[in-house]
XYZ file of C-alpha atoms in Angstrom:
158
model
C -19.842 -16.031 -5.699
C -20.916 -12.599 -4.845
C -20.869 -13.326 -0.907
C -17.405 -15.965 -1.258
C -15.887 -12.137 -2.549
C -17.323 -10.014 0.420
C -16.092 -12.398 3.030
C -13.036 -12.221 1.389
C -13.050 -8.696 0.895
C -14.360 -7.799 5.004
C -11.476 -10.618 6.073
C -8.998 -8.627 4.446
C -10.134 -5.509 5.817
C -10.204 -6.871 8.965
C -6.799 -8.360 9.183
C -5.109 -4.960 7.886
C -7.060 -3.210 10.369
C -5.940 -5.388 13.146
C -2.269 -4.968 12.205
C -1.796 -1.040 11.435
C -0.706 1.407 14.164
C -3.307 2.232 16.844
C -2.974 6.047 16.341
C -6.505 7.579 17.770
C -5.962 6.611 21.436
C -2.041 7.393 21.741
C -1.124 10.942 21.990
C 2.397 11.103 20.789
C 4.039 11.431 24.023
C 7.179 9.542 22.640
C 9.573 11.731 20.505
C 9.452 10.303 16.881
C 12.754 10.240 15.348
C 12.646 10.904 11.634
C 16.316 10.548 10.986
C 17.438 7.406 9.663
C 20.131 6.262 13.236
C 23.630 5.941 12.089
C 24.422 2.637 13.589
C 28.000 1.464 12.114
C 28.707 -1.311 14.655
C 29.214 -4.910 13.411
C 26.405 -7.370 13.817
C 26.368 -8.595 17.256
C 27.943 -5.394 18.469
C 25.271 -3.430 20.376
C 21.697 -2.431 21.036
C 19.612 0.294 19.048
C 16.806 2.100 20.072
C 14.539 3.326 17.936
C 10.968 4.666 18.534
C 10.827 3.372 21.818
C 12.541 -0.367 20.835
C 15.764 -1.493 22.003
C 16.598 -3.325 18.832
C 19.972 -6.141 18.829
C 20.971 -8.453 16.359
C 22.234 -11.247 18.480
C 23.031 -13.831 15.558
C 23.911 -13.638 12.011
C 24.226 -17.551 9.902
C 25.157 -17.459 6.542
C 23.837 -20.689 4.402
C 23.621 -22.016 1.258
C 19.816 -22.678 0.042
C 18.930 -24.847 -2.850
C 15.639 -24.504 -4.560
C 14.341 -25.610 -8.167
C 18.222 -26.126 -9.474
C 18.888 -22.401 -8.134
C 21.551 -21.780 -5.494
C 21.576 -18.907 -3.130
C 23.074 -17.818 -0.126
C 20.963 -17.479 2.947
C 21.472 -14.665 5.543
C 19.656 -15.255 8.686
C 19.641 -13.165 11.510
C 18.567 -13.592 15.393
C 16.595 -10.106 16.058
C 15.617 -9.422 19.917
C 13.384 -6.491 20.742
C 12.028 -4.813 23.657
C 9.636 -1.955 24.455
C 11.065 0.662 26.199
C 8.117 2.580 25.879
C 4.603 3.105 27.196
C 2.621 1.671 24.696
C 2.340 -1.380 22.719
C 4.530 -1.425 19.519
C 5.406 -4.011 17.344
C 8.109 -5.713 15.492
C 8.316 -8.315 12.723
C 10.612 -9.701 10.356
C 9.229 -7.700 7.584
C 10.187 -4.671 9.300
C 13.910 -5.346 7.982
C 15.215 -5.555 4.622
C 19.052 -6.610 3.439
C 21.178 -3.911 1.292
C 23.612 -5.523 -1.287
C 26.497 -3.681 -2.156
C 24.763 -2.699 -5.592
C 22.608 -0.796 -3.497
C 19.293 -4.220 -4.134
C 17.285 -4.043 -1.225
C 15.805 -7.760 -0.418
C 12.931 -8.349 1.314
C 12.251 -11.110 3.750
C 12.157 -15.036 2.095
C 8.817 -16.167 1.874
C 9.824 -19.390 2.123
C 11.700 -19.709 5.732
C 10.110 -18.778 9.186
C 9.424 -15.439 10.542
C 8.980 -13.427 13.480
C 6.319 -11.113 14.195
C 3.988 -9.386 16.876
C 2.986 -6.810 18.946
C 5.160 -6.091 22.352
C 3.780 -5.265 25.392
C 5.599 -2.257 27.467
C 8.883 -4.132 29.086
C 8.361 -6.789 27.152
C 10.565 -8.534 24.674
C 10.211 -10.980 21.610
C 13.062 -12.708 19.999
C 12.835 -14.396 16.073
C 14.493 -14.931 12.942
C 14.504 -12.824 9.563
C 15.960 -15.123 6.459
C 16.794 -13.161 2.990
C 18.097 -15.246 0.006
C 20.448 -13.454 -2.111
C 22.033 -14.605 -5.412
C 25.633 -15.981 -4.759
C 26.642 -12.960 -7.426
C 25.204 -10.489 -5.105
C 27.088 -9.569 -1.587
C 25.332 -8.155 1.496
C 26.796 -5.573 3.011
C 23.770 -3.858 5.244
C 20.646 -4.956 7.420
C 18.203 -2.476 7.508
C 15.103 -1.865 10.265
C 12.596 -0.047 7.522
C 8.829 0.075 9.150
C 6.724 1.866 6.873
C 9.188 2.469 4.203
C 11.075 4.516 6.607
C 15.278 3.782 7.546
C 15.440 4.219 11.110
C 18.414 2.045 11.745
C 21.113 0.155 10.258
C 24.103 -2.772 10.303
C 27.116 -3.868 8.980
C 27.129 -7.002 7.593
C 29.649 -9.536 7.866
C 30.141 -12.417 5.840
């Protein structure tokens, strides 16, 4: 039992370890930006970059999903990144959360693909983030949050 919970324990570790930030051998040459980017355009509309990623939503579905007698509404959004920086960064679905108008933030659905990795300099990845929201609800915002930080946002239409 005792060894079952220290593999568990040094696996988990491990696999945090292997996705946090690699901050001892970068130096910071990038400028940071700790404002939250105004971005007002319409889904679709342009590219963002933020910390060294050109962020663009290129696709935005709206579905309904049916689970356990329970129907919501299904927001899923094409996300494309590329790093326009130096070093490696990365970018995942759970990077983004949806705003409803009540001001809810919802986080990614557990239960539909996602996207996530690290991107080489001038490299790009492309994926999907799906959020479920309660047809009483309305979505009015995505919103790119690493690290419980708002760097940038969109409209969203329905």
């Amino acid at each position: 039992m005792k060894k079952a919970l220290i593999i568990i324990s040094l696996g988990a570790v491990l696999f945090l370890a292997a996705c946090s930030e690699n901050t001892k051998s970068e130096k910071n040459t990038d400028t940071k930006q700790t404002e939250k980017a105004e971005v007002e355009a319409k889904v679709e509309d342009k590219d963002t970059v933020v910390d060294g990623l050109k962020i663009k939503i290129k696709k935005q579905e709206v579905n309904k999903k049916v689970s356990n007698s329970k129907t919501q509404q299904l927001y899923t959004f094409t996300i494309s990144g590329e790093n326009m920086s130096s070093t490696n960064k990365g970018l995942g679905a759970v990077d983004f959360v949806l705003k409803t108008k009540d001001g809810k933030e919802i986080q990614i659905d557990p239960s539909m693909a996602a996207f996530g990795n690290e991107i080489e300099p001038n490299k790009q990845l492309e994926g999907k983030a799906s959020f479920a929201v309660d047809e009483k609800q309305t979505a009015t915002k995505l919103v790119y949050k690493p690290l419980d930080k708002e760097l940038a946002e969109w409209e969203v239409s329905k």
